[in-house]
Amino acid sequence: MNKPVEAQASTLSGAEAVVEMLKAHGVEVVFGLCGDTSLPLYDALYRMESLKHVLTRDERHAGYMADGYARVTGKVGVCEGPSGGGATYILPGLVEANESSVPILAINTDVSVSSRNRFTLTELDQRALMKPLTKWNAVLDRAADIPRTFRAAFEAMTTGRPGSAHIALPFDVQNGPVERSEVWADPTLGAFPSRRVAPDPFSIELAAKLLRGAKNPLFICGGGVVLSGAEAELVSLAEKISAPVATTVSGKGSIDERCAHSVGVVGSNGGTPATRAVVDAADVIVFVGCRAGSVTTERWRHPAPGRTRIIHIDVDPVVPGTNYKVDVPIVADAKLALAALEEAVNTREGDLSFVDARKREKFEAFDALAASTETPIRPERVVAALDRLLGKDAIVVADPGTPCPYFSAYYLVKGTGRRFFSNRAHGALGYALAASVGAHIGRPAVKTVSVMGDGSFGMCVGELETVVRLKLPITFIVISNAVYGWIKAGQKSGYGQRYFSVDFGVTDHARVADAFGVRSFRVTEPDRLDGVLKEALSHGGPTLVDVVCQPLHEAKAPVSEWVA
Ligand SMILES: Cc1ncc(C[n+]2csc(CCOP(=O)(O)OP(=O)(O)O)c2C)c(N)n1
């Protein structure tokens, strides 16, 4: 076996240089899983004792943990895994983070450079595999390139539209020499957004002019507002021109959802007919850090193309004009653009009573369902209970299926910043458990709750061992209905109730979790729900509440129609 070079005063081994480069960028924790090709890296982590390592039970979840960590800390999340299967398994985390504009770095160790192209066990083309799915990637060929490669990766991840990066680190490269003097970094590149881009004053003036003539202006905010930390600027601007603020699912946290200006979530995964009415009534829409994608716009029908003037603020120059004819594109960091716009606009008196009336309509329908004493339990009851019981700083992570649309629509984020998130780029089931681990490690002082369907539970359950080993006081809620409910609801609404291959068997998730050592509860009766949730949320260790719920296709759900 290739052994590390004898460390000289002026050199480090490649593996040591990797650890030093991570530290130099402000990294404190790495999520990952060991393998043969990772032995030098693990030895460096052991000897240097400077980074916390969270051992995960598969690399997919290491990626999701890094993602959850990055979302709540504003710092780059780092994950690692070995060659071969370690690379293919880490990929889903990188893809989700990249498309969600969340900077995570994955390091996969690799077969030695000297063993390439010789049918070496676990060899695969990591460069080709990662290239289309990350913002930036590299395969190292020699140890001397480690410092500049890591600097380039951090710069790519945190400047412009943030995204994920991948570095393949061959076994022999980990053992080669790196000059100590080369090991340096700009630590500001370890957090995002770094190197903010200011707006063109001319575009700001045009946007201000358009807003001056608007009768019903509306902001639709995507994840970019929270990513940029632009919440305060957004609120001052919205207040100055008396404009309502709607968000996408990822945009939750842009504005306190209890305030008069907040509309709530719009679109086909958390929007309702009432929030759609607010979009349809707008004559000028300002998209902020939002790609105006299929879900937010209900397949580009709300707003209806051509009926609304559009101002589009995004740091990615590709975004404005991709989905709507844009009147004023502003390519800039959201915080800087909103601050500049606030200076340029005149104060405007507006009437928010229309928004208030729509919100009342939406919550009247919801409150009636949330008070239902039906069994199986209505999912609305679970949302309402958590809305009541959780402190305003709590972080809720929701999986696709029932959790994402229901919590997006009816769980109110009380305050601004990252307090609710879901994996909205690819919506892979089984994200929330691991992402909540990353979120808790990133922000341990607040309560973290992860809500998943039973389809998701089946895709992530192994990671409960990690949670128990680390004694993380996270509460997991399983919306249990023995069906891939969201899809079955689609078969009901669009395919004449021809239900096909969407039902699976009943699992007692509480007993499964109990076997891992999680304090667990199973709730079948609505009147027990509050008491059990209170007990679970206040317990000092990991807890799981399995709530036997009505499946979506049976519940007349007050979320928007199902749109693929
Ligand atoms: C990895 C993955 N495979 C398939 C899907 C397609 N999909 C979207 S929602 C859904 C059903 C979710 O079922 P469950 O987690 O039980 O939640 P429910 O809808 O029943 O509340 C499926 C299969 C997906 N989102 N992710």
Coordinates of C-alpha atoms and ligand atoms in Angstrom, one line a residue:
M1 CA 0.0 0.0 0.0
N2 CA 1.2 3.5 -0.9
K3 CA 2.1 5.2 2.4
P4 CA 2.2 8.9 3.2
V5 CA 5.4 10.8 2.4
E6 CA 7.4 11.4 5.6
A7 CA 6.1 14.8 6.7
Q8 CA 8.8 17.4 6.3
A9 CA 8.7 20.8 8.0
S10 CA 7.8 22.5 4.7
T11 CA 5.4 19.9 3.3
L12 CA 2.1 18.3 4.3
S13 CA 0.7 15.1 2.8
G14 CA -2.2 15.6 0.3
A15 CA -4.7 14.3 2.9
E16 CA -3.4 16.7 5.5
A17 CA -3.6 19.6 3.0
V18 CA -7.2 18.7 2.3
V19 CA -8.0 19.0 6.0
E20 CA -6.1 22.3 6.2
M21 CA -7.8 23.7 3.2
L22 CA -11.2 22.9 4.6
K23 CA -10.3 24.5 7.9
A24 CA -8.9 27.6 6.1
H25 CA -12.4 28.1 4.5
G26 CA -14.1 27.9 7.9
V27 CA -15.3 24.3 7.7
E28 CA -16.1 22.7 11.1
V29 CA -17.9 19.5 10.3
V30 CA -17.8 16.9 7.5
F31 CA -20.5 14.3 6.9
G32 CA -19.5 11.0 5.4
L33 CA -18.7 7.4 5.2
C34 CA -15.4 5.5 5.1
G35 CA -14.0 3.3 2.3
D36 CA -10.7 1.7 1.2
T37 CA -9.7 4.6 -0.9
S38 CA -10.3 7.0 2.0
L39 CA -7.9 5.6 4.5
P40 CA -5.2 8.3 4.2
L41 CA -7.9 11.0 4.5
Y42 CA -9.4 9.3 7.6
D43 CA -5.9 9.0 9.1
A44 CA -5.3 12.7 8.6
L45 CA -8.7 13.5 10.1
Y46 CA -7.8 11.3 13.1
R47 CA -4.3 12.7 13.6
M48 CA -5.2 16.4 13.1
E49 CA -8.4 16.3 15.3
S50 CA -9.5 19.6 13.9
L51 CA -12.7 18.8 12.0
K52 CA -15.8 17.1 13.5
H53 CA -16.7 14.0 11.4
V54 CA -20.3 12.7 11.4
L55 CA -20.3 9.1 10.3
T56 CA -23.4 8.5 8.2
R57 CA -25.0 5.2 7.1
D58 CA -25.0 6.0 3.4
E59 CA -23.5 8.7 1.3
R60 CA -26.9 10.0 0.0
H61 CA -27.7 11.1 3.5
A62 CA -24.2 12.5 4.0
G63 CA -25.1 14.8 1.0
Y64 CA -28.5 15.7 2.4
M65 CA -26.9 16.4 5.9
A66 CA -24.4 18.8 4.3
D67 CA -27.3 20.5 2.4
G68 CA -29.4 20.9 5.6
Y69 CA -26.4 22.2 7.4
A70 CA -25.6 24.8 4.7
R71 CA -29.2 26.0 4.5
V72 CA -29.4 26.9 8.2
T73 CA -25.8 28.2 8.7
G74 CA -25.1 30.1 5.5
K75 CA -21.8 28.2 5.3
V76 CA -20.6 25.6 2.8
G77 CA -21.7 22.1 3.8
V78 CA -19.1 19.4 3.3
C79 CA -19.6 15.6 2.7
E80 CA -17.3 12.8 1.7
G81 CA -17.4 9.2 0.6
P82 CA -15.2 6.6 -1.1
S83 CA -14.8 5.7 -4.8
G84 CA -17.3 3.8 -6.9
G85 CA -20.6 3.3 -5.0
G86 CA -19.6 6.1 -2.7
A87 CA -19.6 8.5 -5.7
T88 CA -22.9 7.2 -7.2
Y89 CA -24.6 7.3 -3.8
I90 CA -23.5 10.8 -2.9
L91 CA -24.8 12.1 -6.2
P92 CA -28.4 12.8 -5.2
G93 CA -27.3 15.2 -2.5
L94 CA -25.1 17.1 -4.9
V95 CA -27.8 17.4 -7.5
E96 CA -30.5 18.6 -5.1
A97 CA -28.2 21.2 -3.6
N98 CA -27.0 22.4 -6.9
E99 CA -30.4 23.0 -8.3
S100 CA -31.6 24.5 -5.0
S101 CA -28.6 27.0 -5.1
V102 CA -27.1 25.5 -1.9
P103 CA -23.4 25.3 -1.8
I104 CA -22.2 21.9 -0.7
L105 CA -18.8 20.3 -1.5
A106 CA -18.5 16.5 -1.9
I107 CA -15.2 14.8 -1.8
N108 CA -15.0 11.3 -3.1
T109 CA -11.7 9.6 -2.7
D110 CA -10.7 7.6 -5.8
V111 CA -8.4 4.8 -7.0
S112 CA -4.8 5.8 -7.4
V113 CA -3.8 7.8 -10.5
S114 CA -1.2 5.0 -11.0
S115 CA -4.0 2.4 -11.1
R116 CA -6.3 4.1 -13.6
N117 CA -7.6 2.2 -16.7
R118 CA -6.6 -1.2 -15.4
F119 CA -10.0 -2.6 -14.3
T120 CA -9.3 -1.4 -10.8
L121 CA -12.0 -2.2 -8.3
T122 CA -14.4 0.8 -7.9
E123 CA -12.9 2.8 -10.7
L124 CA -15.4 5.0 -12.5
D125 CA -15.2 8.3 -14.4
Q126 CA -16.0 10.7 -11.6
R127 CA -15.3 13.7 -13.8
A128 CA -17.9 12.8 -16.3
L129 CA -20.4 11.6 -13.7
M130 CA -20.4 14.8 -11.7
K131 CA -19.9 17.4 -14.5
P132 CA -23.5 17.9 -15.6
L133 CA -24.9 17.8 -12.1
T134 CA -22.7 20.2 -10.1
K135 CA -21.7 23.8 -10.6
W136 CA -18.0 22.9 -10.6
N137 CA -16.0 19.7 -10.4
A138 CA -12.4 18.4 -10.7
V139 CA -10.4 15.2 -10.5
L140 CA -7.1 15.7 -8.8
D141 CA -4.0 14.2 -10.5
R142 CA -1.3 15.4 -8.2
A143 CA -1.1 16.5 -4.6
A144 CA 0.5 19.9 -5.5
D145 CA -2.8 20.9 -7.1
I146 CA -4.9 20.4 -3.9
P147 CA -4.7 24.0 -2.5
R148 CA -5.7 25.8 -5.7
T149 CA -8.4 23.2 -6.5
F150 CA -10.0 23.7 -3.2
R151 CA -9.8 27.5 -3.5
A152 CA -11.5 27.3 -6.9
A153 CA -14.2 25.0 -5.6
F154 CA -15.1 27.3 -2.7
E155 CA -15.1 30.3 -5.1
A156 CA -17.4 28.6 -7.5
M157 CA -19.8 27.4 -4.8
T158 CA -20.4 30.7 -3.0
T159 CA -20.2 33.4 -5.8
G160 CA -23.0 34.2 -8.2
R161 CA -25.8 31.6 -8.0
P162 CA -24.5 29.3 -5.2
G163 CA -24.2 25.6 -6.1
S164 CA -22.5 22.3 -5.4
A165 CA -19.0 21.2 -6.2
H166 CA -17.3 17.9 -6.4
I167 CA -13.6 16.9 -6.0
A168 CA -12.3 13.4 -6.7
L169 CA -9.2 12.7 -4.5
P170 CA -7.2 9.7 -5.6
F171 CA -5.5 7.5 -3.1
D172 CA -2.0 8.3 -4.1
V173 CA -2.7 12.0 -4.3
Q174 CA -3.7 11.9 -0.6
N175 CA -0.2 10.6 0.1
G176 CA 1.8 13.0 -2.2
P177 CA 3.6 16.2 -1.0
V178 CA 2.0 19.7 -0.7
E179 CA 4.1 22.8 0.1
R180 CA 2.8 24.3 3.3
S181 CA 3.3 27.8 1.9
E182 CA 0.6 26.9 -0.8
V183 CA -2.0 26.2 1.9
W184 CA -4.0 29.4 2.2
A185 CA -7.6 30.6 1.5
D186 CA -9.9 33.6 1.5
P187 CA -12.1 32.5 4.4
T188 CA -15.0 34.7 3.2
L189 CA -15.5 32.1 0.4
G190 CA -16.6 29.6 3.0
A191 CA -20.0 31.4 3.5
F192 CA -22.6 32.5 1.0
P193 CA -23.3 34.7 -0.8
S194 CA -19.7 35.9 -1.2
R195 CA -18.7 38.7 -3.5
R196 CA -22.2 40.2 -4.0
V197 CA -23.1 41.6 -7.4
A198 CA -24.6 45.1 -7.4
P199 CA -27.5 46.0 -9.8
D200 CA -27.3 48.3 -12.8
P201 CA -28.7 51.7 -11.6
F202 CA -30.4 52.2 -14.9
S203 CA -32.4 48.9 -14.4
I204 CA -33.3 50.0 -10.9
E205 CA -34.6 53.3 -12.3
L206 CA -36.7 51.5 -14.9
A207 CA -38.1 49.2 -12.3
A208 CA -39.0 52.1 -9.9
K209 CA -40.8 53.8 -12.8
L210 CA -42.8 50.7 -13.5
L211 CA -43.7 50.3 -9.8
R212 CA -44.8 54.0 -9.6
G213 CA -47.5 53.3 -12.2
A214 CA -48.6 49.9 -10.7
K215 CA -52.1 49.5 -9.3
N216 CA -51.6 46.0 -7.7
P217 CA -47.9 45.3 -7.4
L218 CA -46.9 41.9 -6.0
F219 CA -43.6 40.3 -5.0
I220 CA -43.1 36.6 -5.6
C221 CA -40.0 35.5 -3.7
G222 CA -38.1 32.3 -4.3
G223 CA -35.2 30.8 -2.2
G224 CA -32.9 33.7 -3.3
V225 CA -34.2 36.1 -0.7
V226 CA -33.2 33.9 2.2
L227 CA -30.0 32.7 0.5
S228 CA -29.0 36.3 0.1
G229 CA -30.1 37.4 3.6
A230 CA -32.3 40.0 1.9
E231 CA -35.4 39.7 4.2
A232 CA -35.1 43.1 5.9
E233 CA -34.6 44.9 2.5
L234 CA -37.6 43.0 1.1
V235 CA -39.9 44.0 4.0
S236 CA -38.9 47.7 3.9
L237 CA -39.6 47.9 0.2
A238 CA -42.9 46.0 0.4
E239 CA -44.0 48.3 3.3
K240 CA -42.9 51.5 1.4
I241 CA -45.0 50.6 -1.6
S242 CA -47.7 48.7 0.3
A243 CA -47.3 45.6 -1.8
P244 CA -48.1 42.1 -0.8
V245 CA -45.4 39.4 -0.7
A246 CA -46.0 35.9 -1.9
T247 CA -43.4 33.2 -1.8
T248 CA -42.5 29.9 -3.3
V249 CA -42.0 26.9 -1.1
S250 CA -38.2 27.7 -0.9
G251 CA -39.0 31.3 -0.4
K252 CA -40.7 30.6 3.0
G253 CA -38.8 32.7 5.5
S254 CA -38.5 35.8 3.2
I255 CA -41.2 37.4 5.3
D256 CA -43.0 36.8 8.6
E257 CA -46.1 34.9 7.4
R258 CA -48.2 36.4 10.2
C259 CA -47.8 40.0 8.9
A260 CA -50.4 41.9 6.7
H261 CA -48.1 42.0 3.7
S262 CA -47.6 38.2 3.5
V263 CA -49.7 36.2 1.0
G264 CA -48.2 32.8 1.8
V265 CA -47.0 30.2 -0.7
V266 CA -48.3 30.3 -4.3
G267 CA -48.2 27.5 -6.9
S268 CA -49.1 23.9 -7.2
N269 CA -47.3 22.6 -4.1
G270 CA -48.7 24.7 -1.3
G271 CA -50.7 27.3 -3.1
T272 CA -54.5 27.4 -2.9
P273 CA -57.2 29.0 -5.0
A274 CA -57.1 32.0 -2.6
T275 CA -53.4 32.6 -3.1
R276 CA -53.8 32.1 -6.8
A277 CA -56.4 34.9 -6.8
V278 CA -53.8 37.3 -5.4
V279 CA -51.4 36.4 -8.3
D280 CA -54.1 36.8 -10.9
A281 CA -55.0 40.3 -9.5
A282 CA -51.5 41.7 -9.8
D283 CA -50.6 44.1 -12.7
V284 CA -46.9 44.2 -11.9
I285 CA -45.1 41.2 -10.5
V286 CA -41.6 41.4 -9.0
F287 CA -39.9 38.0 -9.0
V288 CA -37.1 38.0 -6.6
G289 CA -34.5 35.1 -6.4
C290 CA -37.1 32.9 -8.1
R291 CA -36.9 31.0 -11.3
A292 CA -40.6 31.2 -12.1
G293 CA -40.6 27.5 -12.6
S294 CA -43.5 25.0 -13.2
V295 CA -44.6 24.6 -9.6
T296 CA -44.5 28.3 -8.6
T297 CA -46.5 29.4 -11.7
E298 CA -48.7 26.3 -12.0
R299 CA -47.1 25.6 -15.3
W300 CA -46.7 29.2 -16.4
R301 CA -50.5 29.9 -16.1
H302 CA -50.5 32.1 -12.9
P303 CA -49.4 34.7 -13.7
A304 CA -50.8 34.4 -17.1
P305 CA -48.2 35.3 -19.8
G306 CA -48.8 38.8 -21.2
R307 CA -51.3 40.0 -18.6
T308 CA -48.8 41.2 -16.1
R309 CA -45.7 43.5 -16.3
I310 CA -42.7 41.6 -14.9
I311 CA -39.6 42.9 -13.0
H312 CA -37.3 40.0 -12.4
I313 CA -34.4 40.2 -9.9
D314 CA -32.0 37.3 -10.0
V315 CA -28.2 36.8 -9.5
D316 CA -28.2 34.3 -12.4
P317 CA -28.3 36.1 -15.7
V318 CA -30.0 33.1 -17.3
V319 CA -33.1 33.4 -15.1
P320 CA -34.9 36.7 -16.1
G321 CA -36.6 36.2 -19.4
T322 CA -36.5 32.4 -19.4
N323 CA -40.1 31.8 -18.5
Y324 CA -41.8 35.2 -18.9
K325 CA -41.3 38.1 -21.2
V326 CA -39.6 40.4 -18.8
D327 CA -40.1 44.2 -18.7
V328 CA -37.1 44.9 -16.4
P329 CA -34.4 42.3 -15.8
I330 CA -32.2 43.0 -12.8
V331 CA -29.2 40.7 -12.6
A332 CA -27.9 41.2 -9.1
D333 CA -27.7 39.9 -5.5
A334 CA -31.2 40.2 -4.0
K335 CA -30.1 42.2 -1.0
L336 CA -28.3 44.8 -3.0
A337 CA -31.1 45.0 -5.6
L338 CA -33.9 45.4 -3.1
A339 CA -32.0 48.0 -1.1
A340 CA -31.4 50.0 -4.3
L341 CA -35.0 49.7 -5.4
E342 CA -36.2 50.9 -2.0
E343 CA -34.2 54.0 -2.4
A344 CA -35.5 54.6 -5.9
V345 CA -39.3 54.1 -5.3
N346 CA -41.8 56.6 -4.0
T347 CA -43.8 55.8 -0.9
R348 CA -47.2 54.5 -2.1
E349 CA -50.4 54.0 -0.2
G350 CA -52.0 50.7 -1.0
D351 CA -54.9 48.6 0.3
L352 CA -54.1 45.1 1.6
S353 CA -57.7 44.3 2.4
F354 CA -58.0 42.1 -0.7
V355 CA -55.0 40.0 0.5
D356 CA -56.5 39.8 4.0
A357 CA -59.8 38.6 2.6
R358 CA -58.1 35.8 0.5
K359 CA -56.1 34.7 3.5
R360 CA -59.2 34.5 5.7
E361 CA -60.9 32.4 3.0
K362 CA -57.9 30.0 2.9
F363 CA -57.7 29.6 6.6
E364 CA -61.4 29.2 7.2
A365 CA -61.4 26.2 5.0
F366 CA -58.3 24.9 6.7
D367 CA -59.4 25.5 10.3
A368 CA -62.5 23.5 9.8
L369 CA -60.5 20.5 8.5
A370 CA -57.9 20.9 11.2
A371 CA -60.6 20.7 13.9
S372 CA -61.9 17.4 12.4
T373 CA -62.2 14.5 14.8
E374 CA -62.3 11.9 12.0
T375 CA -60.1 8.8 12.0
P376 CA -57.8 8.2 10.4
I377 CA -56.5 11.6 11.4
R378 CA -56.7 14.4 8.9
P379 CA -53.2 15.7 8.0
E380 CA -54.4 19.3 8.5
R381 CA -54.7 18.4 12.2
V382 CA -51.0 17.6 12.4
V383 CA -50.0 20.8 10.6
A384 CA -52.2 22.9 13.0
A385 CA -50.9 21.1 16.1
L386 CA -47.3 21.8 15.1
D387 CA -48.1 25.4 14.2
R388 CA -49.4 25.8 17.7
L389 CA -46.9 23.8 19.6
L390 CA -43.5 24.8 18.0
G391 CA -41.6 27.9 19.1
K392 CA -41.1 30.5 16.4
D393 CA -37.4 29.7 16.0
A394 CA -38.0 26.0 15.3
I395 CA -36.8 24.5 12.1
V396 CA -39.2 22.3 10.1
V397 CA -37.9 20.2 7.3
A398 CA -40.6 18.6 5.1
D399 CA -40.4 15.8 2.6
P400 CA -42.5 15.6 -0.6
G401 CA -45.8 13.8 -0.5
T402 CA -48.3 15.2 2.0
P403 CA -45.8 17.1 4.2
C404 CA -44.4 19.7 1.7
P405 CA -47.7 21.1 0.2
Y406 CA -49.6 21.0 3.5
F407 CA -46.9 22.6 5.6
S408 CA -46.0 25.1 2.9
A409 CA -49.6 26.2 2.7
Y410 CA -50.6 26.2 6.4
Y411 CA -47.6 26.1 8.7
L412 CA -46.8 29.8 9.3
V413 CA -43.2 30.8 9.4
K414 CA -43.1 33.2 12.3
G415 CA -40.1 35.5 11.7
T416 CA -37.7 35.5 8.8
G417 CA -34.7 33.4 7.7
R418 CA -34.5 29.7 7.3
R419 CA -37.1 28.1 9.5
F420 CA -38.8 25.8 7.0
F421 CA -37.4 24.0 4.0
S422 CA -38.0 21.1 1.6
N423 CA -36.0 19.7 -1.3
R424 CA -37.9 21.6 -4.0
A425 CA -35.4 21.1 -6.9
H426 CA -35.9 17.3 -7.4
G427 CA -38.2 16.5 -4.6
A428 CA -36.7 13.1 -3.9
L429 CA -38.5 11.2 -1.1
G430 CA -36.4 10.5 2.0
Y431 CA -34.6 13.9 2.2
A432 CA -36.0 15.4 5.3
L433 CA -34.6 13.0 8.0
A434 CA -31.0 13.5 6.9
A435 CA -31.4 17.2 6.1
S436 CA -32.8 17.7 9.6
V437 CA -29.7 16.1 11.1
G438 CA -27.6 18.7 9.2
A439 CA -29.9 21.5 10.3
H440 CA -29.7 20.4 13.9
I441 CA -25.9 20.2 13.9
G442 CA -25.8 23.6 12.2
R443 CA -28.2 25.3 14.6
P444 CA -28.3 23.1 17.8
A445 CA -30.0 25.6 20.0
V446 CA -33.4 25.4 18.3
K447 CA -35.8 22.6 18.0
T448 CA -35.7 20.8 14.7
V449 CA -38.6 18.7 13.4
S450 CA -38.6 16.5 10.3
V451 CA -41.9 15.6 8.7
M452 CA -42.1 12.7 6.2
G453 CA -44.6 10.4 4.5
D454 CA -44.2 6.7 5.0
G455 CA -42.9 6.4 1.4
S456 CA -40.0 8.7 2.5
F457 CA -39.5 6.8 5.8
G458 CA -38.8 3.7 3.8
M459 CA -36.0 5.6 1.9
C460 CA -34.2 7.0 4.9
V461 CA -34.9 4.9 8.0
G462 CA -31.3 3.5 8.3
E463 CA -30.1 7.0 9.3
L464 CA -32.0 6.7 12.6
E465 CA -29.0 4.9 13.9
T466 CA -26.9 8.0 13.3
V467 CA -29.4 10.1 15.1
V468 CA -29.4 7.8 18.1
R469 CA -25.6 7.4 18.1
L470 CA -25.3 11.2 18.2
K471 CA -28.2 11.6 20.6
L472 CA -29.8 14.3 18.5
P473 CA -33.0 15.7 20.0
I474 CA -34.8 15.9 16.7
T475 CA -38.5 15.0 16.4
F476 CA -39.6 13.0 13.4
I477 CA -43.2 12.9 12.4
V478 CA -44.4 10.2 10.0
I479 CA -47.6 10.9 8.1
S480 CA -48.5 7.3 7.9
N481 CA -51.0 6.1 5.3
A482 CA -49.6 3.0 3.6
V483 CA -49.7 4.6 0.1
Y484 CA -47.7 6.8 -2.2
G485 CA -50.5 9.2 -1.6
W486 CA -49.6 12.2 -3.7
I487 CA -49.4 10.0 -6.8
K488 CA -52.6 8.1 -5.9
A489 CA -54.3 11.5 -5.6
G490 CA -53.1 12.2 -9.2
Q491 CA -54.6 9.0 -10.4
K492 CA -57.8 10.0 -8.8
S493 CA -58.0 13.5 -10.2
G494 CA -56.5 12.9 -13.6
Y495 CA -56.9 9.2 -14.4
G496 CA -60.5 8.2 -13.5
Q497 CA -59.5 6.6 -10.2
R498 CA -57.6 3.8 -12.0
Y499 CA -55.3 3.2 -9.0
F500 CA -52.3 1.3 -10.1
S501 CA -49.3 0.2 -8.0
V502 CA -49.4 2.9 -5.4
D503 CA -50.5 1.0 -2.3
F504 CA -48.0 -0.7 0.1
G505 CA -48.3 -2.5 3.4
V506 CA -48.9 -0.9 6.8
T507 CA -45.7 -0.5 8.9
D508 CA -45.7 0.4 12.6
H509 CA -43.0 3.0 12.2
A510 CA -42.9 3.7 16.0
R511 CA -41.8 0.1 16.6
V512 CA -39.2 0.3 13.9
A513 CA -37.8 3.5 15.4
D514 CA -38.0 2.0 18.9
A515 CA -35.7 -0.8 17.7
F516 CA -33.2 1.9 16.8
G517 CA -33.5 3.4 20.3
V518 CA -35.7 6.3 19.4
R519 CA -38.4 7.3 21.9
S520 CA -41.4 6.6 19.8
F521 CA -45.2 7.0 19.7
R522 CA -48.0 5.8 17.4
V523 CA -51.1 7.9 17.3
T524 CA -54.4 6.8 15.8
E525 CA -56.9 9.0 17.7
P526 CA -57.1 12.7 16.9
D527 CA -57.6 13.7 20.5
R528 CA -54.3 12.1 21.6
L529 CA -52.3 14.0 19.0
D530 CA -51.5 17.2 20.9
G531 CA -50.5 15.4 24.1
V532 CA -48.2 13.0 22.3
L533 CA -46.6 15.8 20.2
K534 CA -46.0 17.9 23.3
E535 CA -44.3 14.9 25.0
A536 CA -42.2 14.2 21.9
L537 CA -41.2 17.8 21.3
S538 CA -40.0 18.3 24.9
H539 CA -38.1 15.0 25.2
G540 CA -34.3 15.5 25.5
G541 CA -33.4 12.9 22.9
P542 CA -34.6 11.7 19.4
T543 CA -38.3 11.1 19.1
L544 CA -40.6 9.8 16.4
V545 CA -44.4 10.2 16.2
D546 CA -46.1 7.9 13.7
V547 CA -49.5 9.5 12.9
V548 CA -52.0 7.3 11.2
C549 CA -53.5 9.7 8.7
Q550 CA -56.0 9.9 5.9
P551 CA -54.4 9.4 2.5
L552 CA -54.5 12.4 0.2
H553 CA -56.8 10.8 -2.3
E554 CA -59.5 10.4 0.3
A555 CA -58.9 13.8 2.0
K556 CA -60.6 16.6 0.0
A557 CA -57.4 18.6 0.2
P558 CA -57.5 22.4 0.2
V559 CA -54.2 22.6 -1.7
S560 CA -54.1 23.4 -5.4
E561 CA -54.9 20.8 -8.0
W562 CA -52.2 18.3 -8.7
V563 CA -50.1 19.5 -11.6
A564 CA -47.2 17.5 -13.0
Ligands
LIG1 C1 -37.1 9.2 -5.0 C2 -38.5 9.5 -5.5 N1 -39.2 8.6 -6.1 C3 -40.5 8.9 -6.5 C4 -41.0 10.1 -6.3 C5 -42.4 10.4 -6.9 N2 -43.3 10.7 -5.8 C6 -43.7 12.0 -5.5 S1 -44.7 12.1 -4.2 C7 -44.8 10.4 -4.1 C8 -45.6 9.7 -3.0 C9 -45.1 10.0 -1.6 O1 -45.6 9.1 -0.8 P1 -45.4 9.2 0.8 O2 -44.0 9.5 1.2 O3 -45.9 7.9 1.4 O4 -46.3 10.4 1.1 P2 -47.9 10.7 0.9 O5 -48.0 11.3 -0.5 O6 -48.6 9.4 1.0 O7 -48.2 11.6 1.9 C10 -43.9 9.8 -5.0 C11 -43.7 8.3 -5.2 C12 -40.2 11.0 -5.6 N3 -40.7 12.3 -5.4 N4 -39.0 10.7 -5.2

